[in-house]
Coordinates of C-alpha atoms in Angstrom, one line a residue:
M1345 CA 102.0 74.0 107.5
Q1346 CA 103.0 75.8 105.0
T1347 CA 103.0 73.9 101.4
L1348 CA 104.8 75.4 98.5
E1349 CA 103.0 74.2 95.5
A1350 CA 104.4 73.6 92.2
E1351 CA 102.5 75.8 89.4
D1352 CA 102.3 75.3 85.3
C1353 CA 105.1 77.4 84.1
Y1354 CA 104.8 79.9 81.8
Y1355 CA 106.1 83.4 80.8
P1356 CA 103.5 86.0 80.2
E1357 CA 104.5 89.4 79.1
A1358 CA 104.3 92.3 81.9
R1359 CA 101.3 93.8 82.7
N1360 CA 99.2 96.0 84.7
T1361 CA 96.7 93.5 86.6
V1362 CA 93.9 93.9 89.0
G1363 CA 92.2 90.8 91.0
I1364 CA 89.6 90.6 93.7
V1365 CA 88.9 87.6 95.6
P1366 CA 86.1 87.4 97.9
S1367 CA 85.9 85.2 101.3
E1368 CA 83.5 85.2 104.3
E1369 CA 85.9 87.4 106.5
Y1370 CA 87.7 89.8 104.5
T1371 CA 88.2 90.9 100.5
S1372 CA 91.6 90.1 98.7
I1373 CA 92.7 92.7 96.0
E1374 CA 95.9 91.9 93.9
L1375 CA 97.7 94.4 92.1
T1376 CA 100.2 94.2 89.5
G1377 CA 101.9 96.6 87.5
T1378 CA 104.2 99.5 86.8
D1379 CA 105.5 101.4 89.6
R1380 CA 105.5 105.3 90.2
P1381 CA 105.7 107.5 92.9
G1382 CA 102.1 108.1 94.7
L1383 CA 100.9 104.9 93.0
L1384 CA 99.9 103.5 97.0
S1385 CA 98.4 106.9 97.9
E1386 CA 96.1 106.8 95.3
V1387 CA 95.0 103.0 95.5
C1388 CA 94.5 103.9 99.2
A1389 CA 92.4 106.8 98.6
V1390 CA 90.2 104.5 95.9
L1391 CA 89.5 102.3 98.5
A1392 CA 88.7 104.8 101.3
G1393 CA 86.1 106.3 98.8
M1394 CA 84.7 103.0 98.3
Q1395 CA 84.0 102.3 101.8
C1396 CA 86.7 99.7 102.1
A1397 CA 88.7 99.2 105.8
V1398 CA 92.2 97.8 104.9
R1399 CA 92.8 95.2 107.3
S1400 CA 96.1 94.2 106.2
A1401 CA 98.4 94.7 103.0
E1402 CA 102.1 94.1 101.7
L1403 CA 103.7 96.0 98.6
W1404 CA 107.1 95.0 96.8
T1405 CA 108.9 96.9 94.3
H1406 CA 111.6 95.7 91.6
N1407 CA 113.1 96.5 88.8
T1408 CA 109.8 99.4 87.8
R1409 CA 107.3 96.8 88.7
V1410 CA 104.9 96.8 91.9
A1411 CA 102.9 93.8 93.3
A1412 CA 100.8 94.1 96.0
V1413 CA 98.0 92.0 98.0
V1414 CA 95.6 93.9 99.9
Q1415 CA 92.9 92.5 102.3
V1416 CA 90.0 95.0 103.4
T1417 CA 86.9 94.6 105.1
D1418 CA 83.2 96.0 104.2
A1419 CA 83.4 99.7 106.1
A1420 CA 79.9 100.6 105.1
K1421 CA 78.9 97.6 107.8
A1422 CA 78.9 97.8 111.3
A1423 CA 80.1 93.8 111.7
G1424 CA 82.5 94.3 108.9
G1425 CA 83.1 91.2 106.9
A1426 CA 83.9 90.5 103.1
I1427 CA 82.6 93.1 100.7
E1428 CA 79.3 90.9 99.1
D1429 CA 77.8 93.1 96.5
E1430 CA 79.0 92.2 92.8
A1431 CA 78.2 95.3 91.2
R1432 CA 80.3 97.1 94.2
I1433 CA 83.4 94.5 93.7
A1434 CA 83.6 95.6 89.5
D1435 CA 83.4 99.3 90.2
I1436 CA 86.4 98.6 92.8
S1437 CA 88.0 96.5 90.0
R1438 CA 87.4 99.2 87.4
R1439 CA 88.8 102.0 89.4
L1440 CA 92.1 100.3 90.4
D1441 CA 92.5 99.3 87.0
N1442 CA 92.4 102.6 85.5
L1443 CA 94.8 103.5 87.9
L1444 CA 96.8 101.1 86.7
R1445 CA 96.2 101.9 83.3
G1446 CA 96.1 98.4 82.0
Q1447 CA 94.0 95.4 81.4
N1448 CA 91.7 94.1 84.2
V1449 CA 91.9 90.2 85.6
V1450 CA 89.7 88.9 88.4
R1451 CA 90.7 85.6 89.7
A1452 CA 88.5 82.8 90.8
A1453 CA 88.6 82.0 94.8
A1454 CA 90.6 78.9 94.2
A1455 CA 93.7 80.5 92.8
A1456 CA 94.8 82.6 95.6
S1457 CA 92.3 82.6 98.6
L1458 CA 94.6 79.7 100.4
T1459 CA 98.1 81.1 99.7
H1460 CA 100.7 82.9 102.0
K1461 CA 100.4 86.5 101.1
E1462 CA 104.5 86.7 100.4
R1463 CA 104.0 83.5 98.7
R1464 CA 101.4 84.9 96.5
L1465 CA 103.3 88.3 96.0
H1466 CA 106.4 86.2 94.8
Q1467 CA 104.0 84.2 92.5
M1468 CA 102.6 87.8 91.3
M1469 CA 105.9 89.2 90.5
F1470 CA 107.5 86.0 88.8
E1471 CA 104.3 86.0 86.5
D1472 CA 104.9 89.8 85.7
R1473 CA 108.4 88.7 84.8
D1474 CA 109.7 91.6 87.2
Y1475 CA 113.1 89.5 86.6
G1476 CA 113.8 90.4 83.4
A1477 CA 113.1 94.5 83.5
A1478 CA 115.3 96.7 83.1
G1479 CA 117.9 97.3 86.5
R1480 CA 121.3 95.7 87.1
P1481 CA 121.2 93.3 90.5
D1482 CA 122.8 94.1 93.4
P1483 CA 126.2 93.7 93.7
R1484 CA 125.9 92.2 96.8
T1485 CA 124.2 89.2 95.1
E1486 CA 126.0 86.7 93.1
V1487 CA 124.3 83.5 91.7
S1488 CA 126.1 80.7 89.9
V1489 CA 124.3 77.8 87.5
T1490 CA 126.5 75.1 86.8
H1491 CA 126.2 71.4 85.5
C1492 CA 127.0 68.3 87.7
A1493 CA 127.4 65.9 85.1
E1494 CA 128.4 62.9 87.1
R1495 CA 125.1 63.2 89.5
G1496 CA 123.1 64.9 86.7
Y1497 CA 121.9 67.7 88.7
T1498 CA 122.5 71.7 88.3
V1499 CA 124.4 73.1 91.1
V1500 CA 123.0 76.8 92.1
V1501 CA 125.3 78.5 94.4
V1502 CA 123.5 82.0 95.7
R1503 CA 125.8 84.3 98.2
C1504 CA 124.1 87.7 99.3
R1505 CA 123.7 90.0 102.4
D1506 CA 121.9 87.9 105.2
R1507 CA 118.7 88.5 105.9
P1508 CA 115.2 87.5 107.6
K1509 CA 113.2 84.9 105.1
L1510 CA 116.1 84.4 102.6
L1511 CA 115.3 80.9 102.4
F1512 CA 111.6 81.0 102.0
D1513 CA 112.2 83.6 99.3
T1514 CA 114.5 81.2 97.2
V1515 CA 112.8 78.5 97.6
C1516 CA 109.7 79.9 96.5
T1517 CA 111.2 81.1 93.2
I1518 CA 112.8 77.6 92.3
T1519 CA 109.6 76.4 93.1
D1520 CA 107.9 78.9 91.0
M1521 CA 110.2 77.9 88.2
Q1522 CA 109.1 74.1 88.1
Y1523 CA 112.3 72.8 89.9
V1524 CA 112.8 70.3 92.7
V1525 CA 115.4 70.6 94.9
H1526 CA 116.9 67.2 95.8
H1527 CA 120.2 68.2 98.0
G1528 CA 121.0 71.6 99.8
T1529 CA 123.5 73.0 102.1
V1530 CA 123.2 77.1 103.7
S1531 CA 125.2 78.8 106.2
S1532 CA 125.8 82.3 107.3
E1533 CA 129.2 83.7 106.5
A1534 CA 131.7 86.3 108.0
G1535 CA 130.5 90.5 107.7
G1536 CA 126.5 89.3 107.5
G1537 CA 126.8 87.4 104.2
A1538 CA 124.4 84.3 103.4
Y1539 CA 125.6 80.9 101.3
Q1540 CA 122.9 78.7 99.7
E1541 CA 123.9 75.8 97.4
Y1542 CA 120.8 73.5 96.0
Y1543 CA 121.1 70.8 93.8
I1544 CA 118.3 71.0 91.6
R1545 CA 116.2 69.2 88.8
H1546 CA 113.6 70.5 86.6
V1547 CA 109.9 68.3 87.8
D1548 CA 110.7 66.5 84.0
G1549 CA 113.8 64.9 85.9
H1550 CA 116.3 67.0 83.7
P1551 CA 119.1 69.5 85.0
V1552 CA 119.1 73.1 83.4
S1553 CA 119.9 71.8 79.5
S1554 CA 120.6 75.2 77.7
E1555 CA 122.3 78.7 78.3
A1556 CA 119.1 80.6 78.1
E1557 CA 117.4 78.5 80.9
R1558 CA 120.7 79.1 82.9
R1559 CA 120.4 82.8 82.7
R1560 CA 116.6 82.7 83.7
V1561 CA 117.4 81.0 87.1
V1562 CA 120.1 83.1 87.6
Q1563 CA 117.7 86.3 86.7
C1564 CA 114.7 85.2 88.5
L1565 CA 116.9 84.1 91.6
E1566 CA 118.6 87.7 91.9
A1567 CA 115.2 88.8 91.8
A1568 CA 114.1 86.9 94.2
V1569 CA 116.8 87.8 96.9
E1570 CA 116.0 91.4 96.0
R1571 CA 112.7 91.7 96.0
R1572 CA 112.5 91.8 99.6
T1573 CA 115.5 94.2 99.9
A1574 CA 114.6 97.9 101.0
D1575 CA 117.3 100.2 101.8
G1576 CA 116.3 103.4 102.8
L1577 CA 114.4 105.1 105.7
E1578 CA 111.9 102.8 107.7
L1579 CA 109.1 104.2 109.4
E1580 CA 106.8 102.8 111.4
V1581 CA 103.3 104.3 112.2
R1582 CA 101.7 102.9 115.2
T1583 CA 98.2 104.3 116.2
D1584 CA 94.4 104.0 116.5
D1585 CA 92.9 102.7 113.9
R1586 CA 90.4 104.7 111.6
A1587 CA 88.7 104.7 108.4
G1588 CA 91.2 106.6 105.5
L1589 CA 94.3 106.5 107.8
L1590 CA 96.4 105.0 105.6
S1591 CA 95.1 107.1 102.6
D1592 CA 95.8 110.4 104.9
V1593 CA 99.6 108.6 105.9
T1594 CA 100.7 107.7 102.2
R1595 CA 98.9 111.0 100.9
I1596 CA 101.6 112.9 103.2
F1597 CA 104.8 110.5 101.7
R1598 CA 103.4 111.5 98.3
E1599 CA 103.2 115.3 99.5
N1600 CA 106.7 115.4 100.8
G1601 CA 107.9 113.7 97.6
L1602 CA 108.3 110.4 99.0
T1603 CA 108.6 106.9 97.2
I1604 CA 107.1 103.9 98.9
R1605 CA 109.7 100.7 97.9
R1606 CA 108.0 98.1 100.4
A1607 CA 105.2 98.2 102.7
E1608 CA 103.7 95.9 105.2
I1609 CA 100.3 96.9 106.9
S1610 CA 98.2 95.5 109.6
S1611 CA 95.4 96.5 111.8
E1612 CA 94.3 94.2 114.6
D1613 CA 92.0 94.9 117.8
G1614 CA 91.4 99.0 116.7
E1615 CA 95.4 99.1 116.3
A1616 CA 96.9 100.0 113.2
V1617 CA 100.8 98.9 112.7
D1618 CA 102.3 99.6 109.3
T1619 CA 105.6 100.0 108.1
F1620 CA 106.8 101.7 105.5
Y1621 CA 110.5 101.8 103.5
L1622 CA 110.7 105.4 101.8
S1623 CA 113.5 107.0 99.4
D1624 CA 113.0 110.0 96.9
P1625 CA 111.9 108.8 93.3
Q1626 CA 115.8 108.6 92.4
G1627 CA 116.2 106.4 94.9
H1628 CA 118.7 108.6 97.3
P1629 CA 118.0 108.2 101.2
V1630 CA 115.6 110.8 102.9
E1631 CA 116.8 114.1 104.7
A1632 CA 116.6 115.0 107.9
K1633 CA 113.9 117.8 106.8
T1634 CA 111.7 115.6 105.2
I1635 CA 111.9 113.4 108.2
E1636 CA 111.1 116.0 110.4
A1637 CA 108.2 117.5 108.3
I1638 CA 106.4 114.2 108.3
R1639 CA 106.9 113.6 111.6
A1640 CA 104.9 117.0 112.5
Q1641 CA 102.3 116.1 110.1
I1642 CA 101.9 112.3 111.1
G1643 CA 102.6 113.0 115.0
E1644 CA 105.3 112.3 117.4
A1645 CA 103.7 109.8 119.5
T1646 CA 102.6 107.8 116.1
L1647 CA 105.5 108.0 113.8
R1648 CA 108.7 106.0 114.5
V1649 CA 111.8 106.3 112.7
K1650 CA 113.6 102.5 112.5
N1651 CA 116.2 102.6 110.4
N1652 CA 117.5 106.2 108.6
P1653 CA 120.8 105.4 106.8
L1654 CA 121.4 109.2 107.0
A1655 CA 121.8 108.9 110.6
D1656 CA 124.9 109.9 112.4
D1657 CA 125.4 106.4 113.9
G1658 CA 125.7 105.2 110.4
G1659 CA 122.7 103.7 110.2
S1660 CA 120.1 102.3 112.7
S1661 CA 118.4 102.6 116.2
S1662 CA 118.4 100.4 118.8
D1663 CA 114.5 99.4 117.3
V1664 CA 116.0 98.2 114.7
A1665 CA 116.1 94.5 113.8
A1666 CA 119.2 92.9 113.8
G1667 CA 121.2 92.0 110.8
S1668 CA 123.5 89.0 112.0
T1669 CA 123.8 86.1 110.1
A1670 CA 121.8 84.1 112.5
F1671 CA 118.3 85.6 110.7
L1672 CA 118.9 83.5 107.5
F1673 CA 116.7 80.7 109.3
G1674 CA 116.8 81.9 113.3
N1675 CA 117.8 78.7 115.2
L1676 CA 116.8 76.2 112.6
F1677 CA 119.8 75.8 110.3
K1678 CA 123.1 76.9 111.5
F1679 CA 126.7 76.4 110.3
Y1680 CA 126.4 73.6 107.1
R1681 CA 123.4 71.5 108.3
P1682 CA 122.4 70.2 105.1
F1683 CA 118.4 69.3 104.2
Q1684 CA 117.9 66.8 102.2
N1685 CA 114.9 65.3 99.5
F1686 CA 112.9 68.7 99.7
G1687 CA 110.9 67.4 96.9
L1688 CA 108.4 70.1 95.9
I1689 CA 109.3 71.5 99.6
K1690 CA 107.3 71.8 102.5
L1691 CA 107.9 73.9 105.4
Y1692 CA 106.9 73.8 108.8

């Protein structure tokens, strides 16, 4: 069971941060800052140089901002485990902070160690105010916020392209904004669209009360939908794990002029499975000659093209995860089944 807890609501200015959270099995590193080409490659190079083995990681970019949660183990010890040397942790934090060119914040273990990784990324980007950064929302995403005077609710309607984990993303953001969902309806629409309708109040029991607050709800939900969306080339690297692998792969992307829009990194039982969503620095699709150059450097058997917008068949290979309307909640909710009394939300 995963509980989506409410947190104190505040809106700090956008900043670059590094947080390092220790545990027994691994050390969790949290990064937020201004996105730029090659940033993940530089982070991986620093971690490799500090003898940190990346166990898993996830990176999102949105509106020129980047957030990442990286779980590392101590490659200097045969048994692995978390990095225990406080001086070494401070050195890692300092080096990463230099890359981000901003101030350094180290969070206490209670702040993040038990939080779901994707849940934490939503919190980090919300705190970083990625919703307020320059950038136009996807025209396929429509959010309306209206007042229901007779019931004392604010009605939020989200229409967008359907995809996996859409409910999770919107509910996380509603909770982060300190609202309670009292009733809701969800459905899949023709053409691969999704429809979500929420009846919300603030935790103090009041509906949205000002135009500025209404605009912020719209911006935050647009950001929640778009953070996980990554159009472009999708590559999977699957190979035996080794020290410095992630550093080498991301360096190859950087040297071929590619920007990582999103990344999902995992390593288990000696096998690394890494998925990257790539484009050129201007956001354009990756050309075929660039893909072939990367394939030659990484290896034919290791690299797998899962989605290529420039492919002759119009987009995706047979390996691409289906984008059908059933993805909104899998088979849990289908065709306007209501869910009531979310309170502060518990997902099972």
